[in-house]
PDB file of C-alpha atoms and ligand atoms in Angstrom:
ATOM      1  CA  UNK A   1      25.220 116.747 -67.702  1.00 35.00           C
ATOM      2  CA  UNK A   2      24.931 119.427 -65.265  1.00 38.00           C
ATOM      3  CA  UNK A   3      27.858 120.728 -63.707  1.00 49.00           C
ATOM      4  CA  UNK A   4      26.618 119.397 -60.447  1.00 50.00           C
ATOM      5  CA  UNK A   5      26.365 116.232 -61.925  1.00 54.00           C
ATOM      6  CA  UNK A   6      30.636 116.179 -62.101  1.00 74.00           C
ATOM      7  CA  UNK A   7      31.327 118.174 -58.976  1.00 83.00           C
ATOM      8  CA  UNK A   8      31.813 115.878 -55.927  1.00 93.00           C
ATOM      9  CA  UNK A   9      32.537 117.620 -52.971  1.00 92.00           C
ATOM     10  CA  UNK A  10      35.970 116.612 -50.422  1.00 95.00           C
ATOM     11  CA  UNK A  11      37.959 114.966 -53.785  1.00 95.00           C
ATOM     12  CA  UNK A  12      40.339 115.508 -56.277  1.00 94.00           C
ATOM     13  CA  UNK A  13      43.583 116.427 -54.154  1.00 95.00           C
ATOM     14  CA  UNK A  14      46.398 117.651 -55.763  1.00 95.00           C
ATOM     15  CA  UNK A  15      48.980 116.027 -53.354  1.00 97.00           C
ATOM     16  CA  UNK A  16      51.205 112.766 -53.818  1.00 97.00           C
ATOM     17  CA  UNK A  17      50.130 110.821 -50.736  1.00 96.00           C
ATOM     18  CA  UNK A  18      53.779 109.252 -50.876  1.00 95.00           C
ATOM     19  CA  UNK A  19      53.250 105.934 -48.944  1.00 93.00           C
ATOM     20  CA  UNK A  20      56.995 105.211 -49.663  1.00 94.00           C
ATOM     21  CA  UNK A  21      58.155 108.398 -47.794  1.00 95.00           C
ATOM     22  CA  UNK A  22      55.764 108.245 -44.778  1.00 92.00           C
ATOM     23  CA  UNK A  23      57.271 104.468 -44.291  1.00 91.00           C
ATOM     24  CA  UNK A  24      60.665 105.935 -43.704  1.00 95.00           C
ATOM     25  CA  UNK A  25      60.658 107.920 -39.948  1.00 95.00           C
ATOM     26  CA  UNK A  26      63.992 109.692 -41.431  1.00 96.00           C
ATOM     27  CA  UNK A  27      62.691 110.435 -44.704  1.00 97.00           C
ATOM     28  CA  UNK A  28      59.003 112.174 -43.220  1.00 96.00           C
ATOM     29  CA  UNK A  29      61.358 114.382 -40.665  1.00 96.00           C
ATOM     30  CA  UNK A  30      63.758 115.259 -43.295  1.00 97.00           C
ATOM     31  CA  UNK A  31      60.284 116.342 -45.176  1.00 97.00           C
ATOM     32  CA  UNK A  32      59.365 118.358 -41.736  1.00 96.00           C
ATOM     33  CA  UNK A  33      62.632 120.170 -41.976  1.00 95.00           C
ATOM     34  CA  UNK A  34      62.092 120.781 -45.646  1.00 97.00           C
ATOM     35  CA  UNK A  35      62.330 124.944 -46.078  1.00 97.00           C
ATOM     36  CA  UNK A  36      59.444 124.472 -48.618  1.00 98.00           C
ATOM     37  CA  UNK A  37      57.215 122.686 -45.957  1.00 98.00           C
ATOM     38  CA  UNK A  38      53.996 123.629 -45.197  1.00 98.00           C
ATOM     39  CA  UNK A  39      51.287 122.707 -42.283  1.00 98.00           C
ATOM     40  CA  UNK A  40      47.894 122.919 -42.367  1.00 98.00           C
ATOM     41  CA  UNK A  41      46.503 123.976 -39.001  1.00 98.00           C
ATOM     42  CA  UNK A  42      43.329 122.951 -37.960  1.00 98.00           C
ATOM     43  CA  UNK A  43      42.200 124.261 -34.508  1.00 98.00           C
ATOM     44  CA  UNK A  44      39.457 121.805 -33.085  1.00 97.00           C
ATOM     45  CA  UNK A  45      39.262 120.025 -36.158  1.00 98.00           C
ATOM     46  CA  UNK A  46      38.091 123.619 -37.875  1.00 98.00           C
ATOM     47  CA  UNK A  47      41.106 124.195 -40.921  1.00 98.00           C
ATOM     48  CA  UNK A  48      42.713 127.793 -40.782  1.00 98.00           C
ATOM     49  CA  UNK A  49      41.810 129.379 -44.164  1.00 98.00           C
ATOM     50  CA  UNK A  50      43.053 132.904 -45.329  1.00 97.00           C
ATOM     51  CA  UNK A  51      41.433 135.822 -44.270  1.00 95.00           C
ATOM     52  CA  UNK A  52      39.057 136.418 -47.467  1.00 95.00           C
ATOM     53  CA  UNK A  53      38.348 132.814 -46.949  1.00 94.00           C
ATOM     54  CA  UNK A  54      39.132 131.617 -50.567  1.00 95.00           C
ATOM     55  CA  UNK A  55      41.958 129.264 -49.996  1.00 96.00           C
ATOM     56  CA  UNK A  56      43.284 127.124 -46.993  1.00 98.00           C
ATOM     57  CA  UNK A  57      46.220 128.745 -45.047  1.00 98.00           C
ATOM     58  CA  UNK A  58      49.414 127.075 -45.599  1.00 98.00           C
ATOM     59  CA  UNK A  59      51.699 127.916 -42.184  1.00 97.00           C
ATOM     60  CA  UNK A  60      55.471 127.558 -42.435  1.00 97.00           C
ATOM     61  CA  UNK A  61      57.249 125.324 -39.824  1.00 95.00           C
ATOM     62  CA  UNK A  62      57.928 128.840 -37.932  1.00 95.00           C
ATOM     63  CA  UNK A  63      53.905 129.279 -37.317  1.00 96.00           C
ATOM     64  CA  UNK A  64      53.196 125.648 -37.131  1.00 96.00           C
ATOM     65  CA  UNK A  65      51.879 124.995 -33.372  1.00 96.00           C
ATOM     66  CA  UNK A  66      53.037 122.128 -31.420  1.00 94.00           C
ATOM     67  CA  UNK A  67      50.605 118.901 -31.503  1.00 96.00           C
ATOM     68  CA  UNK A  68      49.735 116.070 -33.238  1.00 96.00           C
ATOM     69  CA  UNK A  69      50.983 116.300 -36.765  1.00 96.00           C
ATOM     70  CA  UNK A  70      50.272 114.267 -39.583  1.00 98.00           C
ATOM     71  CA  UNK A  71      52.051 113.950 -43.107  1.00 98.00           C
ATOM     72  CA  UNK A  72      49.374 114.732 -46.087  1.00 98.00           C
ATOM     73  CA  UNK A  73      51.658 114.095 -49.006  1.00 97.00           C
ATOM     74  CA  UNK A  74      53.985 115.975 -51.419  1.00 97.00           C
ATOM     75  CA  UNK A  75      52.131 119.131 -53.729  1.00 97.00           C
ATOM     76  CA  UNK A  76      53.057 119.941 -57.365  1.00 97.00           C
ATOM     77  CA  UNK A  77      55.535 122.479 -56.493  1.00 97.00           C
ATOM     78  CA  UNK A  78      57.427 119.226 -54.772  1.00 97.00           C
ATOM     79  CA  UNK A  79      56.688 121.311 -50.576  1.00 98.00           C
ATOM     80  CA  UNK A  80      55.840 118.747 -48.603  1.00 98.00           C
ATOM     81  CA  UNK A  81      52.498 119.348 -46.774  1.00 98.00           C
ATOM     82  CA  UNK A  82      51.825 118.555 -43.268  1.00 98.00           C
ATOM     83  CA  UNK A  83      48.419 118.885 -40.825  1.00 98.00           C
ATOM     84  CA  UNK A  84      48.847 119.843 -37.233  1.00 98.00           C
ATOM     85  CA  UNK A  85      46.148 119.465 -34.399  1.00 98.00           C
ATOM     86  CA  UNK A  86      46.626 123.169 -32.538  1.00 97.00           C
ATOM     87  CA  UNK A  87      46.056 126.478 -31.700  1.00 97.00           C
ATOM     88  CA  UNK A  88      47.580 129.236 -34.319  1.00 95.00           C
ATOM     89  CA  UNK A  89      49.077 132.449 -32.535  1.00 94.00           C
ATOM     90  CA  UNK A  90      46.750 134.963 -32.984  1.00 93.00           C
ATOM     91  CA  UNK A  91      48.606 137.690 -35.284  1.00 93.00           C
ATOM     92  CA  UNK A  92      48.645 134.583 -38.174  1.00 95.00           C
ATOM     93  CA  UNK A  93      46.294 136.311 -41.132  1.00 95.00           C
ATOM     94  CA  UNK A  94      43.907 133.300 -40.922  1.00 97.00           C
ATOM     95  CA  UNK A  95      40.289 132.306 -39.318  1.00 96.00           C
ATOM     96  CA  UNK A  96      39.679 128.634 -38.327  1.00 97.00           C
ATOM     97  CA  UNK A  97      36.530 127.796 -40.757  1.00 97.00           C
ATOM     98  CA  UNK A  98      33.965 124.923 -40.130  1.00 96.00           C
ATOM     99  CA  UNK A  99      35.155 122.514 -42.488  1.00 96.00           C
ATOM    100  CA  UNK A 100      31.875 121.623 -44.185  1.00 95.00           C
ATOM    101  CA  UNK A 101      32.226 125.150 -44.986  1.00 95.00           C
ATOM    102  CA  UNK A 102      35.724 125.101 -46.496  1.00 96.00           C
ATOM    103  CA  UNK A 103      34.737 122.337 -48.571  1.00 95.00           C
ATOM    104  CA  UNK A 104      31.669 123.935 -49.670  1.00 93.00           C
ATOM    105  CA  UNK A 105      33.978 127.049 -50.991  1.00 93.00           C
ATOM    106  CA  UNK A 106      36.948 124.885 -52.472  1.00 92.00           C
ATOM    107  CA  UNK A 107      35.381 123.984 -55.145  1.00 76.00           C
ATOM    108  CA  UNK A 108      38.596 121.859 -56.526  1.00 82.00           C
ATOM    109  CA  UNK A 109      40.701 119.170 -54.902  1.00 90.00           C
ATOM    110  CA  UNK A 110      41.750 121.745 -51.814  1.00 95.00           C
ATOM    111  CA  UNK A 111      38.878 119.983 -49.964  1.00 95.00           C
ATOM    112  CA  UNK A 112      40.143 116.630 -50.435  1.00 96.00           C
ATOM    113  CA  UNK A 113      43.282 117.873 -48.589  1.00 97.00           C
ATOM    114  CA  UNK A 114      40.585 119.192 -45.826  1.00 97.00           C
ATOM    115  CA  UNK A 115      38.893 115.775 -45.736  1.00 97.00           C
ATOM    116  CA  UNK A 116      41.999 113.904 -45.382  1.00 98.00           C
ATOM    117  CA  UNK A 117      43.534 116.226 -42.545  1.00 98.00           C
ATOM    118  CA  UNK A 118      40.203 116.613 -40.542  1.00 98.00           C
ATOM    119  CA  UNK A 119      39.635 112.605 -40.642  1.00 98.00           C
ATOM    120  CA  UNK A 120      43.089 111.710 -39.334  1.00 98.00           C
ATOM    121  CA  UNK A 121      43.698 113.993 -36.703  1.00 98.00           C
ATOM    122  CA  UNK A 122      40.323 112.985 -35.470  1.00 98.00           C
ATOM    123  CA  UNK A 123      41.302 110.040 -35.350  1.00 98.00           C
ATOM    124  CA  UNK A 124      44.440 110.710 -33.299  1.00 98.00           C
ATOM    125  CA  UNK A 125      42.507 112.422 -30.897  1.00 97.00           C
ATOM    126  CA  UNK A 126      40.376 109.451 -29.855  1.00 96.00           C
ATOM    127  CA  UNK A 127      42.886 106.426 -30.113  1.00 97.00           C
ATOM    128  CA  UNK A 128      45.682 107.723 -27.731  1.00 97.00           C
ATOM    129  CA  UNK A 129      45.491 104.099 -26.040  1.00 98.00           C
ATOM    130  CA  UNK A 130      45.374 100.784 -27.350  1.00 98.00           C
ATOM    131  CA  UNK A 131      42.188  99.127 -28.138  1.00 96.00           C
ATOM    132  CA  UNK A 132      43.611  95.454 -27.248  1.00 97.00           C
ATOM    133  CA  UNK A 133      45.739  95.857 -23.889  1.00 98.00           C
ATOM    134  CA  UNK A 134      44.982 100.022 -22.880  1.00 98.00           C
ATOM    135  CA  UNK A 135      48.446 100.799 -22.828  1.00 98.00           C
ATOM    136  CA  UNK A 136      49.508 104.256 -24.704  1.00 98.00           C
ATOM    137  CA  UNK A 137      50.036 104.278 -28.398  1.00 98.00           C
ATOM    138  CA  UNK A 138      52.291 106.640 -30.253  1.00 96.00           C
ATOM    139  CA  UNK A 139      52.227 108.134 -33.955  1.00 96.00           C
ATOM    140  CA  UNK A 140      54.091 105.982 -36.603  1.00 96.00           C
ATOM    141  CA  UNK A 141      54.362 106.430 -40.709  1.00 96.00           C
ATOM    142  CA  UNK A 142      53.661 109.975 -40.633  1.00 96.00           C
ATOM    143  CA  UNK A 143      50.425 109.599 -39.011  1.00 97.00           C
ATOM    144  CA  UNK A 144      49.233 106.499 -40.868  1.00 97.00           C
ATOM    145  CA  UNK A 145      49.120 104.458 -38.051  1.00 97.00           C
ATOM    146  CA  UNK A 146      49.659 104.144 -34.279  1.00 98.00           C
ATOM    147  CA  UNK A 147      51.935 101.565 -32.445  1.00 98.00           C
ATOM    148  CA  UNK A 148      50.804  99.886 -28.921  1.00 98.00           C
ATOM    149  CA  UNK A 149      53.912 100.611 -26.444  1.00 96.00           C
ATOM    150  CA  UNK A 150      52.650  97.544 -24.445  1.00 97.00           C
ATOM    151  CA  UNK A 151      51.549  94.920 -27.033  1.00 98.00           C
ATOM    152  CA  UNK A 152      53.213  96.219 -30.427  1.00 97.00           C
ATOM    153  CA  UNK A 153      49.891  95.780 -32.121  1.00 98.00           C
ATOM    154  CA  UNK A 154      49.669  98.644 -34.932  1.00 97.00           C
ATOM    155  CA  UNK A 155      46.191 100.278 -35.244  1.00 98.00           C
ATOM    156  CA  UNK A 156      45.411 102.175 -38.480  1.00 97.00           C
ATOM    157  CA  UNK A 157      42.798 105.109 -39.077  1.00 97.00           C
ATOM    158  CA  UNK A 158      39.348 104.089 -38.671  1.00 95.00           C
ATOM    159  CA  UNK A 159      36.699 104.716 -42.103  1.00 97.00           C
ATOM    160  CA  UNK A 160      33.168 104.285 -41.648  1.00 98.00           C
ATOM    161  CA  UNK A 161      31.647 103.031 -45.222  1.00 98.00           C
ATOM    162  CA  UNK A 162      28.156 104.390 -45.559  1.00 98.00           C
ATOM    163  CA  UNK A 163      25.435 103.570 -48.222  1.00 98.00           C
ATOM    164  CA  UNK A 164      23.890 106.659 -49.546  1.00 98.00           C
ATOM    165  CA  UNK A 165      20.968 105.707 -52.378  1.00 98.00           C
ATOM    166  CA  UNK A 166      18.026 106.679 -54.760  1.00 98.00           C
ATOM    167  CA  UNK A 167      15.793 103.910 -55.757  1.00 98.00           C
ATOM    168  CA  UNK A 168      13.858 104.560 -58.670  1.00 98.00           C
ATOM    169  CA  UNK A 169      11.168 103.028 -60.830  1.00 98.00           C
ATOM    170  CA  UNK A 170       9.416 103.951 -64.262  1.00 96.00           C
ATOM    171  CA  UNK A 171      11.313 107.075 -64.258  1.00 96.00           C
ATOM    172  CA  UNK A 172      11.132 108.316 -60.877  1.00 98.00           C
ATOM    173  CA  UNK A 173      13.043 108.236 -57.558  1.00 98.00           C
ATOM    174  CA  UNK A 174      11.936 108.108 -54.059  1.00 98.00           C
ATOM    175  CA  UNK A 175      13.453 110.836 -52.011  1.00 98.00           C
ATOM    176  CA  UNK A 176      12.897 110.916 -48.216  1.00 98.00           C
ATOM    177  CA  UNK A 177      12.698 113.478 -45.377  1.00 97.00           C
ATOM    178  CA  UNK A 178      15.079 112.371 -42.472  1.00 96.00           C
ATOM    179  CA  UNK A 179      12.713 112.875 -39.033  1.00 95.00           C
ATOM    180  CA  UNK A 180      15.635 115.074 -38.102  1.00 93.00           C
ATOM    181  CA  UNK A 181      15.837 117.333 -41.512  1.00 93.00           C
ATOM    182  CA  UNK A 182      13.735 120.436 -41.858  1.00 94.00           C
ATOM    183  CA  UNK A 183      10.697 120.470 -43.029  1.00 95.00           C
ATOM    184  CA  UNK A 184      10.595 120.352 -46.754  1.00 96.00           C
ATOM    185  CA  UNK A 185      14.168 119.051 -46.722  1.00 97.00           C
ATOM    186  CA  UNK A 186      14.322 115.838 -49.158  1.00 98.00           C
ATOM    187  CA  UNK A 187      17.717 113.436 -49.813  1.00 98.00           C
ATOM    188  CA  UNK A 188      18.704 110.375 -50.788  1.00 98.00           C
ATOM    189  CA  UNK A 189      18.265 107.243 -48.079  1.00 98.00           C
ATOM    190  CA  UNK A 190      21.240 106.301 -46.083  1.00 98.00           C
ATOM    191  CA  UNK A 191      22.801 104.123 -43.793  1.00 98.00           C
ATOM    192  CA  UNK A 192      26.377 102.465 -42.202  1.00 98.00           C
ATOM    193  CA  UNK A 193      27.354  99.170 -43.983  1.00 98.00           C
ATOM    194  CA  UNK A 194      27.478  96.866 -41.053  1.00 98.00           C
ATOM    195  CA  UNK A 195      30.023  93.706 -40.512  1.00 97.00           C
ATOM    196  CA  UNK A 196      29.606  91.139 -43.035  1.00 98.00           C
ATOM    197  CA  UNK A 197      27.721  92.633 -45.466  1.00 97.00           C
ATOM    198  CA  UNK A 198      28.496  93.596 -49.168  1.00 97.00           C
ATOM    199  CA  UNK A 199      27.321  97.186 -50.130  1.00 97.00           C
ATOM    200  CA  UNK A 200      24.856  95.650 -52.413  1.00 98.00           C
ATOM    201  CA  UNK A 201      23.360  94.064 -49.002  1.00 98.00           C
ATOM    202  CA  UNK A 202      23.324  97.262 -47.230  1.00 98.00           C
ATOM    203  CA  UNK A 203      21.723  99.187 -50.195  1.00 98.00           C
ATOM    204  CA  UNK A 204      18.805  96.244 -50.286  1.00 98.00           C
ATOM    205  CA  UNK A 205      18.547  96.487 -46.391  1.00 98.00           C
ATOM    206  CA  UNK A 206      18.608  99.910 -45.514  1.00 98.00           C
ATOM    207  CA  UNK A 207      15.522 100.577 -48.397  1.00 98.00           C
ATOM    208  CA  UNK A 208      13.417  97.942 -46.978  1.00 98.00           C
ATOM    209  CA  UNK A 209      14.438  99.268 -43.172  1.00 97.00           C
ATOM    210  CA  UNK A 210      13.613 102.942 -44.062  1.00 97.00           C
ATOM    211  CA  UNK A 211      10.927 102.773 -46.742  1.00 97.00           C
ATOM    212  CA  UNK A 212       9.669  99.240 -46.841  1.00 97.00           C
ATOM    213  CA  UNK A 213      10.294  98.797 -50.027  1.00 97.00           C
ATOM    214  CA  UNK A 214      12.392  95.593 -52.112  1.00 98.00           C
ATOM    215  CA  UNK A 215      15.225  96.513 -55.036  1.00 98.00           C
ATOM    216  CA  UNK A 216      17.034  95.165 -57.139  1.00 98.00           C
ATOM    217  CA  UNK A 217      19.813  95.558 -60.107  1.00 97.00           C
ATOM    218  CA  UNK A 218      22.037  98.042 -57.560  1.00 98.00           C
ATOM    219  CA  UNK A 219      24.428  99.890 -58.981  1.00 97.00           C
ATOM    220  CA  UNK A 220      27.415 101.837 -57.789  1.00 97.00           C
ATOM    221  CA  UNK A 221      27.152 105.247 -58.997  1.00 96.00           C
ATOM    222  CA  UNK A 222      30.406 106.915 -57.067  1.00 97.00           C
ATOM    223  CA  UNK A 223      31.895 107.762 -53.604  1.00 97.00           C
ATOM    224  CA  UNK A 224      32.833 110.152 -51.250  1.00 97.00           C
ATOM    225  CA  UNK A 225      34.940 110.771 -48.329  1.00 97.00           C
ATOM    226  CA  UNK A 226      33.027 112.701 -45.784  1.00 97.00           C
ATOM    227  CA  UNK A 227      34.950 113.548 -42.764  1.00 97.00           C
ATOM    228  CA  UNK A 228      32.595 114.033 -40.158  1.00 97.00           C
ATOM    229  CA  UNK A 229      34.541 112.161 -38.586  1.00 97.00           C
ATOM    230  CA  UNK A 230      35.296 109.439 -40.811  1.00 97.00           C
ATOM    231  CA  UNK A 231      32.575 107.944 -43.057  1.00 98.00           C
ATOM    232  CA  UNK A 232      33.523 106.853 -46.684  1.00 98.00           C
ATOM    233  CA  UNK A 233      30.097 107.420 -48.926  1.00 98.00           C
ATOM    234  CA  UNK A 234      29.151 105.187 -51.335  1.00 98.00           C
ATOM    235  CA  UNK A 235      26.615 106.363 -53.756  1.00 98.00           C
ATOM    236  CA  UNK A 236      24.036 103.725 -55.592  1.00 98.00           C
ATOM    237  CA  UNK A 237      20.967 103.463 -57.791  1.00 98.00           C
ATOM    238  CA  UNK A 238      18.488 100.503 -57.461  1.00 98.00           C
ATOM    239  CA  UNK A 239      15.476  99.676 -59.148  1.00 98.00           C
ATOM    240  CA  UNK A 240      12.636  99.499 -56.989  1.00 98.00           C
ATOM    241  CA  UNK A 241       9.851  96.568 -57.301  1.00 98.00           C
ATOM    242  CA  UNK A 242       6.971  98.545 -56.854  1.00 97.00           C
ATOM    243  CA  UNK A 243       5.369 102.434 -56.269  1.00 96.00           C
ATOM    244  CA  UNK A 244       4.192 101.461 -52.611  1.00 96.00           C
ATOM    245  CA  UNK A 245       6.437 102.208 -49.609  1.00 96.00           C
ATOM    246  CA  UNK A 246       6.066 101.790 -45.925  1.00 96.00           C
ATOM    247  CA  UNK A 247       8.398 104.436 -44.022  1.00 97.00           C
ATOM    248  CA  UNK A 248      10.006 103.468 -40.593  1.00 95.00           C
ATOM    249  CA  UNK A 249       8.653 106.719 -38.933  1.00 93.00           C
ATOM    250  CA  UNK A 250      11.328 106.913 -36.546  1.00 95.00           C
ATOM    251  CA  UNK A 251      14.073 107.224 -39.441  1.00 94.00           C
ATOM    252  CA  UNK A 252      11.836 108.566 -42.114  1.00 96.00           C
ATOM    253  CA  UNK A 253       9.264 111.430 -41.888  1.00 96.00           C
ATOM    254  CA  UNK A 254       7.924 111.269 -45.283  1.00 97.00           C
ATOM    255  CA  UNK A 255       9.037 110.389 -48.604  1.00 97.00           C
ATOM    256  CA  UNK A 256       7.809 111.399 -52.043  1.00 97.00           C
ATOM    257  CA  UNK A 257       8.466 110.028 -55.621  1.00 98.00           C
ATOM    258  CA  UNK A 258       9.967 112.704 -58.082  1.00 97.00           C
ATOM    259  CA  UNK A 259      10.072 112.943 -62.016  1.00 97.00           C
ATOM    260  CA  UNK A 260      13.406 114.146 -63.565  1.00 96.00           C
ATOM    261  CA  UNK A 261      11.478 117.130 -64.193  1.00 96.00           C
ATOM    262  CA  UNK A 262      10.902 118.004 -60.408  1.00 97.00           C
ATOM    263  CA  UNK A 263      14.734 117.072 -59.842  1.00 97.00           C
ATOM    264  CA  UNK A 264      15.951 119.373 -62.318  1.00 96.00           C
ATOM    265  CA  UNK A 265      13.787 122.222 -61.270  1.00 97.00           C
ATOM    266  CA  UNK A 266      14.743 121.340 -57.132  1.00 97.00           C
ATOM    267  CA  UNK A 267      18.491 120.976 -58.022  1.00 96.00           C
ATOM    268  CA  UNK A 268      18.131 124.834 -59.901  1.00 95.00           C
ATOM    269  CA  UNK A 269      16.526 125.883 -56.231  1.00 95.00           C
ATOM    270  CA  UNK A 270      12.978 126.040 -58.029  1.00 96.00           C
ATOM    271  CA  UNK A 271      10.606 124.596 -55.667  1.00 95.00           C
ATOM    272  CA  UNK A 272       9.322 124.407 -52.501  1.00 95.00           C
ATOM    273  CA  UNK A 273      11.024 122.004 -51.141  1.00 96.00           C
ATOM    274  CA  UNK A 274      14.757 121.262 -50.936  1.00 97.00           C
ATOM    275  CA  UNK A 275      17.301 119.003 -52.200  1.00 97.00           C
ATOM    276  CA  UNK A 276      20.945 118.812 -50.505  1.00 96.00           C
ATOM    277  CA  UNK A 277      23.563 121.218 -51.414  1.00 94.00           C
ATOM    278  CA  UNK A 278      26.398 120.224 -54.215  1.00 93.00           C
ATOM    279  CA  UNK A 279      28.935 119.669 -51.572  1.00 94.00           C
ATOM    280  CA  UNK A 280      26.932 116.238 -50.486  1.00 95.00           C
ATOM    281  CA  UNK A 281      26.549 113.516 -52.701  1.00 97.00           C
ATOM    282  CA  UNK A 282      23.284 113.553 -52.904  1.00 97.00           C
ATOM    283  CA  UNK A 283      23.204 116.053 -54.717  1.00 97.00           C
ATOM    284  CA  UNK A 284      25.223 114.367 -57.297  1.00 96.00           C
ATOM    285  CA  UNK A 285      23.143 111.503 -57.375  1.00 97.00           C
ATOM    286  CA  UNK A 286      19.818 113.404 -57.970  1.00 97.00           C
ATOM    287  CA  UNK A 287      21.596 115.596 -60.492  1.00 96.00           C
ATOM    288  CA  UNK A 288      23.524 112.171 -62.443  1.00 96.00           C
ATOM    289  CA  UNK A 289      19.835 110.996 -62.628  1.00 96.00           C
ATOM    290  CA  UNK A 290      18.219 113.731 -63.654  1.00 96.00           C
ATOM    291  CA  UNK A 291      21.193 114.580 -66.282  1.00 93.00           C
ATOM    292  CA  UNK A 292      20.816 110.988 -67.635  1.00 84.00           C
ATOM    293  CA  UNK A 293      17.316 110.791 -68.658  1.00 70.00           C
ATOM    294  CA  UNK A 294      15.989 109.899 -71.955  1.00 58.00           C
ATOM    295  CA  UNK A 295      13.387 112.824 -71.295  1.00 52.00           C
TER     296      UNK A 295
HETATM  297 ZN1   ZN B 301      48.303  97.030 -26.876  1.00 86.63          ZN
END
């Protein structure tokens, strides 16, 4: 296996999410006031990183702005960690960084903290009012739900499952170029899971809709949180029944079958056409398939 077949961006957090603590309002408040507590500030959903761009900037309570804050968990050193939505003082030695760039830079579990913080704070921004009765909602359980002040319904953070998959046949996989992708950029096929649908059914439906190919023998590969804003990517492999494909050109501009040798070359950046960077689970799917072959 290559390194890129092992690493999955936005996963591997070192934090203990400490669910029992977040269910206890007094314990959450005590954690906020703990002198060891540290806060990850997100400005317009961009996490603050240290000025050298190599690490998250963990602010002290005195540096944290007012704003929605959520409990992220407890670090291995015992310090409670929070994320807060707000604007940091200009004299803090840190800079707001695009979450994708942060995820690509932080080559370990710190990127999952970014995903957790960004998805939760984005959800809070958009759910100030109850979807049932329209009354205001308030943050409870350390930020893991909102309670309606009108009808008492509890609302939970949204997660949108997305299937992403590569069909394979005769030691080749089919990659597609999305209609909105640049020329020469090929990736796995993907789409949202619909209500009342299994992962396997979503994989088969999306491949049939986008590429006109029938598949079976669908195997789950790995998953990845993708916090833009709250997707959960479900990576899979599937066996295609034919080499022929018929693209939905509104979605997919072109597609090509590639061999393992071609996939390896593309992952190394040695081809004129490109595949997604290591941060994306599509890269993991292609790399895993390329690394596990017999040839
Ligand atoms: Zn309500």
